[in-house]
CSV table of C-alpha atoms in Angstrom, one decimal:
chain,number,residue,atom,x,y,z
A,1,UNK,CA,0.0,0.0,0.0
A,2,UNK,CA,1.3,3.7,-0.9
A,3,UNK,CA,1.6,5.9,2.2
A,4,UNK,CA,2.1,8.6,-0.8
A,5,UNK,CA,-0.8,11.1,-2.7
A,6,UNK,CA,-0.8,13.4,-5.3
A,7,UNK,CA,-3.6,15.6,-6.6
A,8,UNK,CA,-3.5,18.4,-8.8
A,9,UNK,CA,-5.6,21.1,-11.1
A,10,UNK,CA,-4.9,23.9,-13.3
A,11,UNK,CA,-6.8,27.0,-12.8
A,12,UNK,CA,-7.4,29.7,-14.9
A,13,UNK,CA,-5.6,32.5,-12.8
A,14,UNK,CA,-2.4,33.7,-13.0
A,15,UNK,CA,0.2,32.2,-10.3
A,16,UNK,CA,0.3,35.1,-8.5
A,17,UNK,CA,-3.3,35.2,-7.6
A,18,UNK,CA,-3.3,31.4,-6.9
A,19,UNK,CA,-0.2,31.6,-4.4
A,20,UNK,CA,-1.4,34.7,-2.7
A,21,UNK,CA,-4.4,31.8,-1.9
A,22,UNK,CA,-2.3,29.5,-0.3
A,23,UNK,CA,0.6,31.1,0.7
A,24,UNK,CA,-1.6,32.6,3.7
A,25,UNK,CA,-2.5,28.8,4.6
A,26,UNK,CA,-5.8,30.2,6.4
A,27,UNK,CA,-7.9,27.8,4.2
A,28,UNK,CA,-10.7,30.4,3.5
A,29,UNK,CA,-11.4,28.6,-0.3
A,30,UNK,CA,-12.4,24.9,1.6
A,31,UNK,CA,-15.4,24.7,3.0
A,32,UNK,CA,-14.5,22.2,5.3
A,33,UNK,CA,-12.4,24.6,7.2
A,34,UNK,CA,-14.1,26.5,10.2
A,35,UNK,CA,-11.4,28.8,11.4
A,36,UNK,CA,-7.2,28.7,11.3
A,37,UNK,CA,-5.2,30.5,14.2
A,38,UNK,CA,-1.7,31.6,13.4
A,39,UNK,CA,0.3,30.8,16.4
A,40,UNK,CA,3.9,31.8,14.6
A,41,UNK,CA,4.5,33.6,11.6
A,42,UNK,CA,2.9,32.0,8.4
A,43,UNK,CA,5.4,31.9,6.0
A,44,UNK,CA,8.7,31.7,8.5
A,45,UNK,CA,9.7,28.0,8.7
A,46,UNK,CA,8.5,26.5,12.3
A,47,UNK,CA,6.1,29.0,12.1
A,48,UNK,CA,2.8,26.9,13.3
A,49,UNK,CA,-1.0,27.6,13.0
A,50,UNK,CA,-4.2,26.0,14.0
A,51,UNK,CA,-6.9,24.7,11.6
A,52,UNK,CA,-10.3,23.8,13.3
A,53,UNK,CA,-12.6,21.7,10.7
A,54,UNK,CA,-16.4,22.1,10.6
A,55,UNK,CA,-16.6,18.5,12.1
A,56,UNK,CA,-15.0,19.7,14.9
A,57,UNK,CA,-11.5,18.6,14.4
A,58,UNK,CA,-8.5,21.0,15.3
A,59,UNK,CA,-4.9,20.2,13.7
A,60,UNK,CA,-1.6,22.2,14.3
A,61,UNK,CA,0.3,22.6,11.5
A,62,UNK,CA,4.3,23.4,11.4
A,63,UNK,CA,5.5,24.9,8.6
A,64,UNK,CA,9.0,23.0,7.1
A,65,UNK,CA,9.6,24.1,4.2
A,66,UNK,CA,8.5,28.2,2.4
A,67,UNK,CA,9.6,29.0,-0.6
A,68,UNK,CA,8.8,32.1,-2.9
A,69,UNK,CA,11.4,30.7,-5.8
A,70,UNK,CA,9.2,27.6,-6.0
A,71,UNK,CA,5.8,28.8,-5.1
A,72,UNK,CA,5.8,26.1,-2.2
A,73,UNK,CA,5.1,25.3,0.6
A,74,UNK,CA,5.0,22.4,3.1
A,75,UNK,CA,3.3,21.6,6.5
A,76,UNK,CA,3.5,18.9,8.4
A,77,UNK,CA,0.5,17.8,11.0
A,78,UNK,CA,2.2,18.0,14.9
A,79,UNK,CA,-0.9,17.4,16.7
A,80,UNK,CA,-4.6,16.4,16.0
A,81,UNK,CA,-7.9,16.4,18.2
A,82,UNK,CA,-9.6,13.8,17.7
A,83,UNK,CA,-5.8,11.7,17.5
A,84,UNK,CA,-4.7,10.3,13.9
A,85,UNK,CA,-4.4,7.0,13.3
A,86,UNK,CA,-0.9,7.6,12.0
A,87,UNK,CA,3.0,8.5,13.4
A,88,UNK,CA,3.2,11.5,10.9
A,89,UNK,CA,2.0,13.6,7.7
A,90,UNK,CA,3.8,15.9,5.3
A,91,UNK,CA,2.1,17.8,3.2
A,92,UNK,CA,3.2,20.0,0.1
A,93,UNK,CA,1.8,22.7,-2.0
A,94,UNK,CA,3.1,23.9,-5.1
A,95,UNK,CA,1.5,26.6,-7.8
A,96,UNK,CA,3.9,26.7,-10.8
A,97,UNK,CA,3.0,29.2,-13.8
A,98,UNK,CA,1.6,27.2,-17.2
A,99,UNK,CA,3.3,29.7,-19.3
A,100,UNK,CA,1.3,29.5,-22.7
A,101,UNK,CA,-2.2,30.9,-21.6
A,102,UNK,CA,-0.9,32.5,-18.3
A,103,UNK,CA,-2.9,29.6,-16.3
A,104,UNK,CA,-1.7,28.0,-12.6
A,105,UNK,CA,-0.7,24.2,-11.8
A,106,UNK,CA,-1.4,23.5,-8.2
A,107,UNK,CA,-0.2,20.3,-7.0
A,108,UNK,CA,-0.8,19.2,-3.6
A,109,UNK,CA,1.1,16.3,-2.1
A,110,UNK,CA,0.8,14.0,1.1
A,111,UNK,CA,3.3,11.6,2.4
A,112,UNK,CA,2.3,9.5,5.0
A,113,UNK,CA,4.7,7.5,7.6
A,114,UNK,CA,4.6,3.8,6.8
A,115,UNK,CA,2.2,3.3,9.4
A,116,UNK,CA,-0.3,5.7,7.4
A,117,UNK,CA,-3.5,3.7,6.4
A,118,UNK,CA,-5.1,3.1,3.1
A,119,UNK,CA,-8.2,4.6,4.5
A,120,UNK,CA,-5.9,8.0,5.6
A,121,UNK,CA,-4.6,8.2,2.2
A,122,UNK,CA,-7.6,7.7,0.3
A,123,UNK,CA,-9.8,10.0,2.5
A,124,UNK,CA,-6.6,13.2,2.1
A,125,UNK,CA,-6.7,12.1,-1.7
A,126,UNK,CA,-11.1,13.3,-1.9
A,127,UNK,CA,-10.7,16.0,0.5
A,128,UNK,CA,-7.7,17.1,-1.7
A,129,UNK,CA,-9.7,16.7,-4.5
A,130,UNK,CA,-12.3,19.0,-2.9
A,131,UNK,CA,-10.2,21.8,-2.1
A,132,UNK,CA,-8.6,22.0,-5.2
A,133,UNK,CA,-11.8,22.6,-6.8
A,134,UNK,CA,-13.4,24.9,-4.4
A,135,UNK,CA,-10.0,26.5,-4.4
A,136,UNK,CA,-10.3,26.7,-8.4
A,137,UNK,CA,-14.0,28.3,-8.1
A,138,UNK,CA,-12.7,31.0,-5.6
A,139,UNK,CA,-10.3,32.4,-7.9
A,140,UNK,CA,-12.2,31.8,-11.6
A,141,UNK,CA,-15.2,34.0,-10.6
């Protein structure tokens, strides 16, 4: 079983308008996020921030990785309420220009540690899914 997912889109903004999105990593295109608290600064690396979910889940995030030459970023999940079923999450987002109509490719990748469930991966790849095409709507209209 893969303990790895990818997912990705291409949206018809230009990359800066997609990265000013996510660089913030307050969430406000996904539905499924209530609220995020910045607890450290959001793009300095260690910099951490709370995401509470409409089901009533809260994650803290640590930022490990910002980078304005790649249009990336990556976060990794340090604590979770209810508990995950898993040792540890990495996630990555990158927006990288599509340079013949101006358009954005937004890929957004999970690794999982190797005791990461096939359930866990599959249920980050929909909710991945998700985001990337509410994100998508938030920035075409």
């Amino acid at each position: 079983m893969s303990t790895h997912n990818a997912e990705s889109c291409v949206i018809n903004a230009p990359l800066e308008k997609v990265w000013a999105a996510i660089s913030t990593q307050d969430f406000k295109f996904w539905s499924l996020v209530k609220s995020t608290n910045q607890i450290a600064s959001s793009s300095e690396v260690g910099g951490t921030r709370e995401v509470t979910f409409n089901d009533g889940t809260v994650q803290t995030y640590r930022l490990i990785e910002y980078s304005l030459v790649k249009n990336a970023l990556t976060y990794e999940i340090i604590d979770s309420k209810p508990s995950v079923d898993f040792l540890s999450a990495q996630h990555t987002i990158q927006v990288t220009r599509v340079t013949a109509n101006n358009t954005s490719f937004v890929q957004w990748i999970s690794d999982y540690s190797a005791d990461g469930s096939e359930a866990a991966v599959m249920d980050s790849k929909y909710k991945k899914l998700e985001a990337l095409a509410e994100l998508t709507k938030s920035l075409e209209n």
